[in-house]
């Protein structure tokens, strides 16, 4: 009989009879594939939205000249245009604004030289690509603005209508002079973009005489590298000449840690899914061992039996994977908003308007689901083929203990655990510049540890049961003893369910503790640097990096005059280029900071901060920067300023978690002198003793609120909001953890169902000699809880270690050693409770089935 | 650099002919345009006052008045300064052309609110002249005829004036692939012109009220419609003087910043 006939006549009949079990097994694969697809799609969509924005915003530009967020003198335009091989060099101002009133939508403002910008970007204000009734008026008036048609429709704005926009100069009224069709730059940021003439943008956003970027196209036939080299030679050191693709790469690098951590979790989902498949196929073997025996007796070869089980797995996992891909699309749609918001909160404005996916990737994820299923099914299928016909026909108990208790598995388990610890030790001993110091190394250590422990679960369950029999079961009476004995009957299968619980709890505990550590460290740091009572910014103080609008430096005087204000500390931050990579430059009034903030030094003392005071070209850098660029206290670094490169002394190494790209601190007066930038992102206000913070904050808003929309946030609320943002950034991880827990729960259900089925006759005997239905249920639920408790204990213990590894690889590598591991003890208690509770819940259905067994039929069961 | 120009409805070259030319033989397209070219050259030295009315597809109407000055130089060089007087939002906005030859010229615009003179890239001369349905080129001087090929399509009457119908095809890439012009036989000015992008008509202009001023035929009224956008621009000359011989310092960037004052 060929495999198709076997599948049709044997497998199909079996699958029809075991609908519930089939459904659960399918659900496991389905959820695993769905989680993987959803994560792939979400990651790709976020990146694609940035890539599209960059491509639409850059048009035909092949090179971009930039020098950090504060911009650079516009005279550099002539320098770049004069470079041989350059066709067009057009200036760009790219900044954020917010509609004042209505939906208060955040808008990207692109300031371009509209007279020549069409040489680079696909639009023109004077042709059919835009509806601009009077382009001359648009050019002549500095209040002119163009909106995209999509945004105007969303906001109900018409041509010639006035709109109010929050700018550096306060709330400004602009006249909508026209609407852009959804082409070229009008597609940037999901259409939430406004275009202004570059000179109007300079005036409105406090960038007179400066531009943020120069977009460059090359003459036909020119050698790209040579022209790039020539431009690099023509502009001062520290200017960054990059391709638009390079900018996408920078975004990709920025998001890498965020995406890696989600990717790590998605891999774990697949592993747990594999446990489920393993169990499901094992149970199928239990069910059909007699049938297999008959087939073997009739001449079926071992290979045919293996192929039959793998064939079944192939068909069912293909269906489940197909459904999983669809479900993944739904998950992606549901979660994309949360992820985009997290990216906006932490990194930069992300407007994801559509899901980006390729059919190739969806097929790949489906195939991974099928392969993972086949790999998981291969072990029980192989064991099944080894069943002798006689033992199967006589219904002798079947167990995979031979395989899972084999020496090879024990050696593999020990080897993987040892390998994991070896990698960790090597990682800790390696220097900062060692190729071992990557998140890939820590990821491998975590993976080996978890897989190693999984393979060791049969042994662990055995030890656990010894402990249980000795210390606990005597207190639980007969049902307790029975439960322990039952688990002992098929340790291997139960160990697989235990491994699934272990995996999910380990994942949960590690996530919670890694997050708790980052949160605690971030709060300790925030407490040390933000000692103000009120934070004032044009946008929400938390969003100054993503879509904030700076304020003029002169505002400080007006705020100082508000009754009740003790001190006002300006704060300005932005990215600059160092060694071709973006780093965060933060500036503040160092003298004031020294007086009020304890600060956290990683190398050096607080007294070293004196060297940052005005008149000295000194900086301090954070641990991440020091590690990445091999900088120590006493070294010097050259930073690009608009006037050319300037050497700064490194006065110390501080703790700062502002950015994972590396952080540099300097006094704001030094910054203003060197960067000619008098803007401020946030004012930190301290009130006089005894003053009511809310009243002072209200007085500031009353005084300044007429000119601009301001946020005055009490520091306490600021901290609460940071907590919310951190929680949000972990939302996807928690969602996946939940899926993993559900899959693990399915695993227990399947295991218990198999156990009940296998013991049908035994349960019948027990019932016939007087055991009550409730006692039968109690035994099954106790078994389930025991599996859960053992898995929970192992998961909690390994989760603690994996959490530390996760912190090491995903956070400390970028933020420095000061980010210490903080164990959330409550999470351990919750994990144990959850594992026991989940197991009890998972045991309910099998317990119900066991208690409903008909005594007479059970006694006849073979 | 080869800089195209077509001046079909040009304010400056609002067409013209000093004398009626009676043709005793069938003329070639190039010969017709040599005549048109000759009239345009003569019209370069001028001052004019005009009103431009822009109609958008929704029926909206925006008026503006302007003053234009022109001066011819040696060989094919010439200079043009145009300054807007109304509406108040556009007062003193201006633009300046320095043509070194009929094929090479530089353009600048001035916007008082920014106090900046801005260079307009020469490749955008086919673009709309600040929202009107005329192009920058329409405001320039005569074109370099060697950049085009000409073909007589026939003869027709427009506005009771017998015309040559000439197809003009640029040899270099332009926004249009060709245009067909109805050139009045006795005046050598355009009475009608149609611009095509491949086979599609995208811009069409009519000219009327042709008066002879200082011996130069001048259409006092013109209208250009963009068939793609539904926009239309009417141009009415209120006053024109020729042979004005303005000094060179009227055509400097400094003069542009002072609105020609």
PDB file of N, CA and C in Angstrom, chain A residues 731-796:
ATOM      1  N   UNK A 731       4.911  45.456  25.225  1.00  0.00           N
ATOM      2  CA  UNK A 731       3.571  44.893  25.038  1.00  0.00           C
ATOM      3  C   UNK A 731       3.583  43.701  24.090  1.00  0.00           C
ATOM      4  N   UNK A 732       4.361  43.834  22.998  1.00  0.00           N
ATOM      5  CA  UNK A 732       4.385  42.752  22.004  1.00  0.00           C
ATOM      6  C   UNK A 732       5.002  41.498  22.634  1.00  0.00           C
ATOM      7  N   UNK A 733       6.081  41.722  23.414  1.00  0.00           N
ATOM      8  CA  UNK A 733       6.722  40.577  24.070  1.00  0.00           C
ATOM      9  C   UNK A 733       5.730  39.874  24.988  1.00  0.00           C
ATOM     10  N   UNK A 734       4.976  40.671  25.749  1.00  0.00           N
ATOM     11  CA  UNK A 734       4.002  40.060  26.657  1.00  0.00           C
ATOM     12  C   UNK A 734       2.906  39.322  25.896  1.00  0.00           C
ATOM     13  N   UNK A 735       2.498  39.901  24.767  1.00  0.00           N
ATOM     14  CA  UNK A 735       1.452  39.252  23.966  1.00  0.00           C
ATOM     15  C   UNK A 735       1.956  37.890  23.497  1.00  0.00           C
ATOM     16  N   UNK A 736       3.228  37.868  23.067  1.00  0.00           N
ATOM     17  CA  UNK A 736       3.779  36.591  22.590  1.00  0.00           C
ATOM     18  C   UNK A 736       3.933  35.620  23.766  1.00  0.00           C
ATOM     19  N   UNK A 737       4.345  36.159  24.908  1.00  0.00           N
ATOM     20  CA  UNK A 737       4.439  35.298  26.097  1.00  0.00           C
ATOM     21  C   UNK A 737       3.105  34.628  26.385  1.00  0.00           C
ATOM     22  N   UNK A 738       2.041  35.398  26.232  1.00  0.00           N
ATOM     23  CA  UNK A 738       0.705  34.850  26.479  1.00  0.00           C
ATOM     24  C   UNK A 738       0.414  33.713  25.509  1.00  0.00           C
ATOM     25  N   UNK A 739       0.780  33.941  24.227  1.00  0.00           N
ATOM     26  CA  UNK A 739       0.562  32.877  23.228  1.00  0.00           C
ATOM     27  C   UNK A 739       1.341  31.629  23.638  1.00  0.00           C
ATOM     28  N   UNK A 740       2.582  31.851  24.073  1.00  0.00           N
ATOM     29  CA  UNK A 740       3.426  30.720  24.467  1.00  0.00           C
ATOM     30  C   UNK A 740       2.789  29.967  25.638  1.00  0.00           C
ATOM     31  N   UNK A 741       2.267  30.728  26.604  1.00  0.00           N
ATOM     32  CA  UNK A 741       1.618  30.080  27.756  1.00  0.00           C
ATOM     33  C   UNK A 741       0.411  29.265  27.306  1.00  0.00           C
ATOM     34  N   UNK A 742      -0.354  29.817  26.369  1.00  0.00           N
ATOM     35  CA  UNK A 742      -1.537  29.102  25.872  1.00  0.00           C
ATOM     36  C   UNK A 742      -1.102  27.805  25.191  1.00  0.00           C
ATOM     37  N   UNK A 743      -0.021  27.915  24.366  1.00  0.00           N
ATOM     38  CA  UNK A 743       0.458  26.705  23.684  1.00  0.00           C
ATOM     39  C   UNK A 743       0.914  25.663  24.720  1.00  0.00           C
ATOM     40  N   UNK A 744       1.629  26.158  25.745  1.00  0.00           N
ATOM     41  CA  UNK A 744       2.092  25.237  26.788  1.00  0.00           C
ATOM     42  C   UNK A 744       0.895  24.573  27.467  1.00  0.00           C
ATOM     43  N   UNK A 745      -0.157  25.356  27.684  1.00  0.00           N
ATOM     44  CA  UNK A 745      -1.388  24.820  28.277  1.00  0.00           C
ATOM     45  C   UNK A 745      -1.965  23.724  27.395  1.00  0.00           C
ATOM     46  N   UNK A 746      -1.966  23.958  26.082  1.00  0.00           N
ATOM     47  CA  UNK A 746      -2.441  22.941  25.133  1.00  0.00           C
ATOM     48  C   UNK A 746      -1.628  21.667  25.296  1.00  0.00           C
ATOM     49  N   UNK A 747      -0.310  21.878  25.482  1.00  0.00           N
ATOM     50  CA  UNK A 747       0.592  20.736  25.642  1.00  0.00           C
ATOM     51  C   UNK A 747       0.168  19.876  26.815  1.00  0.00           C
ATOM     52  N   UNK A 748      -0.184  20.527  27.926  1.00  0.00           N
ATOM     53  CA  UNK A 748      -0.604  19.760  29.113  1.00  0.00           C
ATOM     54  C   UNK A 748      -1.919  19.037  28.828  1.00  0.00           C
ATOM     55  N   UNK A 749      -2.840  19.744  28.148  1.00  0.00           N
ATOM     56  CA  UNK A 749      -4.136  19.119  27.835  1.00  0.00           C
ATOM     57  C   UNK A 749      -3.897  17.836  27.049  1.00  0.00           C
ATOM     58  N   UNK A 750      -3.067  17.937  26.020  1.00  0.00           N
ATOM     59  CA  UNK A 750      -2.812  16.761  25.173  1.00  0.00           C
ATOM     60  C   UNK A 750      -2.167  15.636  25.989  1.00  0.00           C
ATOM     61  N   UNK A 751      -1.184  16.017  26.812  1.00  0.00           N
ATOM     62  CA  UNK A 751      -0.493  15.010  27.617  1.00  0.00           C
ATOM     63  C   UNK A 751      -1.462  14.297  28.558  1.00  0.00           C
ATOM     64  N   UNK A 752      -2.278  15.089  29.204  1.00  0.00           N
ATOM     65  CA  UNK A 752      -3.218  14.507  30.172  1.00  0.00           C
ATOM     66  C   UNK A 752      -4.260  13.636  29.471  1.00  0.00           C
ATOM     67  N   UNK A 753      -4.697  14.114  28.282  1.00  0.00           N
ATOM     68  CA  UNK A 753      -5.675  13.316  27.532  1.00  0.00           C
ATOM     69  C   UNK A 753      -5.080  11.957  27.185  1.00  0.00           C
ATOM     70  N   UNK A 754      -3.824  11.989  26.757  1.00  0.00           N
ATOM     71  CA  UNK A 754      -3.146  10.739  26.402  1.00  0.00           C
ATOM     72  C   UNK A 754      -3.033   9.841  27.619  1.00  0.00           C
ATOM     73  N   UNK A 755      -2.693  10.478  28.731  1.00  0.00           N
ATOM     74  CA  UNK A 755      -2.517   9.714  29.959  1.00  0.00           C
ATOM     75  C   UNK A 755      -3.838   9.052  30.370  1.00  0.00           C
ATOM     76  N   UNK A 756      -4.903   9.819  30.256  1.00  0.00           N
ATOM     77  CA  UNK A 756      -6.225   9.290  30.621  1.00  0.00           C
ATOM     78  C   UNK A 756      -6.588   8.134  29.696  1.00  0.00           C
ATOM     79  N   UNK A 757      -6.342   8.339  28.417  1.00  0.00           N
ATOM     80  CA  UNK A 757      -6.678   7.325  27.427  1.00  0.00           C
ATOM     81  C   UNK A 757      -5.906   6.031  27.703  1.00  0.00           C
ATOM     82  N   UNK A 758      -4.644   6.209  27.983  1.00  0.00           N
ATOM     83  CA  UNK A 758      -3.778   5.066  28.223  1.00  0.00           C
ATOM     84  C   UNK A 758      -4.226   4.295  29.470  1.00  0.00           C
ATOM     85  N   UNK A 759      -4.806   5.047  30.406  1.00  0.00           N
ATOM     86  CA  UNK A 759      -5.183   4.411  31.678  1.00  0.00           C
ATOM     87  C   UNK A 759      -6.672   4.163  31.791  1.00  0.00           C
ATOM     88  N   UNK A 760      -7.340   4.106  30.645  1.00  0.00           N
ATOM     89  CA  UNK A 760      -8.789   3.928  30.661  1.00  0.00           C
ATOM     90  C   UNK A 760      -9.181   2.701  31.502  1.00  0.00           C
ATOM     91  N   UNK A 761      -8.511   1.590  31.230  1.00  0.00           N
ATOM     92  CA  UNK A 761      -8.845   0.353  31.925  1.00  0.00           C
ATOM     93  C   UNK A 761      -8.563   0.483  33.427  1.00  0.00           C
ATOM     94  N   UNK A 762      -7.407   1.093  33.713  1.00  0.00           N
ATOM     95  CA  UNK A 762      -6.998   1.268  35.107  1.00  0.00           C
ATOM     96  C   UNK A 762      -8.017   2.145  35.861  1.00  0.00           C
ATOM     97  N   UNK A 763      -8.458   3.214  35.172  1.00  0.00           N
ATOM     98  CA  UNK A 763      -9.449   4.094  35.806  1.00  0.00           C
ATOM     99  C   UNK A 763     -10.745   3.320  36.050  1.00  0.00           C
ATOM    100  N   UNK A 764     -11.102   2.450  35.054  1.00  0.00           N
ATOM    101  CA  UNK A 764     -12.290   1.632  35.208  1.00  0.00           C
ATOM    102  C   UNK A 764     -12.192   0.742  36.447  1.00  0.00           C
ATOM    103  N   UNK A 765     -11.007   0.144  36.617  1.00  0.00           N
ATOM    104  CA  UNK A 765     -10.800  -0.726  37.791  1.00  0.00           C
ATOM    105  C   UNK A 765     -10.959   0.083  39.074  1.00  0.00           C
ATOM    106  N   UNK A 766     -10.312   1.235  39.115  1.00  0.00           N
ATOM    107  CA  UNK A 766     -10.374   2.083  40.315  1.00  0.00           C
ATOM    108  C   UNK A 766     -11.818   2.495  40.626  1.00  0.00           C
ATOM    109  N   UNK A 767     -12.538   2.831  39.559  1.00  0.00           N
ATOM    110  CA  UNK A 767     -13.932   3.240  39.753  1.00  0.00           C
ATOM    111  C   UNK A 767     -14.752   2.065  40.266  1.00  0.00           C
ATOM    112  N   UNK A 768     -14.457   0.841  39.715  1.00  0.00           N
ATOM    113  CA  UNK A 768     -15.250  -0.328  40.105  1.00  0.00           C
ATOM    114  C   UNK A 768     -15.004  -0.722  41.558  1.00  0.00           C
ATOM    115  N   UNK A 769     -13.819  -0.371  42.087  1.00  0.00           N
ATOM    116  CA  UNK A 769     -13.575  -0.730  43.499  1.00  0.00           C
ATOM    117  C   UNK A 769     -13.929   0.438  44.428  1.00  0.00           C
ATOM    118  N   UNK A 770     -14.581   1.450  43.868  1.00  0.00           N
ATOM    119  CA  UNK A 770     -15.165   2.454  44.747  1.00  0.00           C
ATOM    120  C   UNK A 770     -14.602   3.860  44.661  1.00  0.00           C
ATOM    121  N   UNK A 771     -13.668   4.093  43.773  1.00  0.00           N
ATOM    122  CA  UNK A 771     -13.143   5.452  43.659  1.00  0.00           C
ATOM    123  C   UNK A 771     -14.199   6.363  43.042  1.00  0.00           C
ATOM    124  N   UNK A 772     -14.373   7.553  43.669  1.00  0.00           N
ATOM    125  CA  UNK A 772     -15.411   8.453  43.174  1.00  0.00           C
ATOM    126  C   UNK A 772     -14.921   9.204  41.942  1.00  0.00           C
ATOM    127  N   UNK A 773     -15.949   9.724  41.200  1.00  0.00           N
ATOM    128  CA  UNK A 773     -15.604  10.538  40.018  1.00  0.00           C
ATOM    129  C   UNK A 773     -14.703  11.708  40.418  1.00  0.00           C
ATOM    130  N   UNK A 774     -15.066  12.364  41.535  1.00  0.00           N
ATOM    131  CA  UNK A 774     -14.302  13.549  41.961  1.00  0.00           C
ATOM    132  C   UNK A 774     -12.857  13.165  42.296  1.00  0.00           C
ATOM    133  N   UNK A 775     -12.694  11.944  42.826  1.00  0.00           N
ATOM    134  CA  UNK A 775     -11.323  11.512  43.163  1.00  0.00           C
ATOM    135  C   UNK A 775     -10.508  11.270  41.880  1.00  0.00           C
ATOM    136  N   UNK A 776     -11.208  10.693  40.873  1.00  0.00           N
ATOM    137  CA  UNK A 776     -10.524  10.468  39.583  1.00  0.00           C
ATOM    138  C   UNK A 776     -10.085  11.824  39.010  1.00  0.00           C
ATOM    139  N   UNK A 777     -11.033  12.776  39.055  1.00  0.00           N
ATOM    140  CA  UNK A 777     -10.707  14.127  38.564  1.00  0.00           C
ATOM    141  C   UNK A 777      -9.536  14.690  39.337  1.00  0.00           C
ATOM    142  N   UNK A 778      -9.579  14.525  40.651  1.00  0.00           N
ATOM    143  CA  UNK A 778      -8.524  15.063  41.514  1.00  0.00           C
ATOM    144  C   UNK A 778      -7.159  14.515  41.123  1.00  0.00           C
ATOM    145  N   UNK A 779      -7.126  13.194  40.821  1.00  0.00           N
ATOM    146  CA  UNK A 779      -5.846  12.578  40.453  1.00  0.00           C
ATOM    147  C   UNK A 779      -5.307  13.233  39.182  1.00  0.00           C
ATOM    148  N   UNK A 780      -6.189  13.369  38.178  1.00  0.00           N
ATOM    149  CA  UNK A 780      -5.732  13.926  36.882  1.00  0.00           C
ATOM    150  C   UNK A 780      -5.279  15.377  37.065  1.00  0.00           C
ATOM    151  N   UNK A 781      -6.057  16.157  37.825  1.00  0.00           N
ATOM    152  CA  UNK A 781      -5.685  17.569  38.015  1.00  0.00           C
ATOM    153  C   UNK A 781      -4.369  17.655  38.805  1.00  0.00           C
ATOM    154  N   UNK A 782      -4.217  16.772  39.795  1.00  0.00           N
ATOM    155  CA  UNK A 782      -2.954  16.793  40.558  1.00  0.00           C
ATOM    156  C   UNK A 782      -1.775  16.504  39.645  1.00  0.00           C
ATOM    157  N   UNK A 783      -1.957  15.515  38.762  1.00  0.00           N
ATOM    158  CA  UNK A 783      -0.869  15.205  37.806  1.00  0.00           C
ATOM    159  C   UNK A 783      -0.517  16.439  36.993  1.00  0.00           C
ATOM    160  N   UNK A 784      -1.576  17.088  36.521  1.00  0.00           N
ATOM    161  CA  UNK A 784      -1.379  18.268  35.693  1.00  0.00           C
ATOM    162  C   UNK A 784      -0.651  19.363  36.471  1.00  0.00           C
ATOM    163  N   UNK A 785      -1.084  19.562  37.716  1.00  0.00           N
ATOM    164  CA  UNK A 785      -0.461  20.597  38.548  1.00  0.00           C
ATOM    165  C   UNK A 785       0.995  20.241  38.833  1.00  0.00           C
ATOM    166  N   UNK A 786       1.252  18.951  39.018  1.00  0.00           N
ATOM    167  CA  UNK A 786       2.640  18.546  39.274  1.00  0.00           C
ATOM    168  C   UNK A 786       3.542  18.877  38.080  1.00  0.00           C
ATOM    169  N   UNK A 787       3.023  18.577  36.890  1.00  0.00           N
ATOM    170  CA  UNK A 787       3.807  18.923  35.679  1.00  0.00           C
ATOM    171  C   UNK A 787       4.046  20.425  35.646  1.00  0.00           C
ATOM    172  N   UNK A 788       2.957  21.173  35.902  1.00  0.00           N
ATOM    173  CA  UNK A 788       3.052  22.632  35.874  1.00  0.00           C
ATOM    174  C   UNK A 788       4.034  23.149  36.920  1.00  0.00           C
ATOM    175  N   UNK A 789       3.963  22.573  38.121  1.00  0.00           N
ATOM    176  CA  UNK A 789       4.826  23.056  39.212  1.00  0.00           C
ATOM    177  C   UNK A 789       6.285  22.782  38.890  1.00  0.00           C
ATOM    178  N   UNK A 790       6.552  21.557  38.375  1.00  0.00           N
ATOM    179  CA  UNK A 790       7.944  21.230  38.041  1.00  0.00           C
ATOM    180  C   UNK A 790       8.443  22.140  36.933  1.00  0.00           C
ATOM    181  N   UNK A 791       7.607  22.318  35.910  1.00  0.00           N
ATOM    182  CA  UNK A 791       7.979  23.208  34.795  1.00  0.00           C
ATOM    183  C   UNK A 791       8.150  24.634  35.275  1.00  0.00           C
ATOM    184  N   UNK A 792       7.240  25.057  36.159  1.00  0.00           N
ATOM    185  CA  UNK A 792       7.291  26.416  36.677  1.00  0.00           C
ATOM    186  C   UNK A 792       8.566  26.673  37.462  1.00  0.00           C
ATOM    187  N   UNK A 793       8.939  25.689  38.304  1.00  0.00           N
ATOM    188  CA  UNK A 793      10.154  25.849  39.120  1.00  0.00           C
ATOM    189  C   UNK A 793      11.393  25.972  38.234  1.00  0.00           C
ATOM    190  N   UNK A 794      11.483  25.019  37.278  1.00  0.00           N
ATOM    191  CA  UNK A 794      12.644  25.050  36.382  1.00  0.00           C
ATOM    192  C   UNK A 794      12.633  26.323  35.531  1.00  0.00           C
ATOM    193  N   UNK A 795      11.426  26.694  35.052  1.00  0.00           N
ATOM    194  CA  UNK A 795      11.285  27.895  34.208  1.00  0.00           C
ATOM    195  C   UNK A 795      11.668  29.152  34.969  1.00  0.00           C
ATOM    196  N   UNK A 796      11.221  29.231  36.221  1.00  0.00           N
ATOM    197  CA  UNK A 796      11.519  30.426  37.014  1.00  0.00           C
ATOM    198  C   UNK A 796      13.021  30.533  37.258  1.00  0.00           C
TER     199      UNK A 796
END
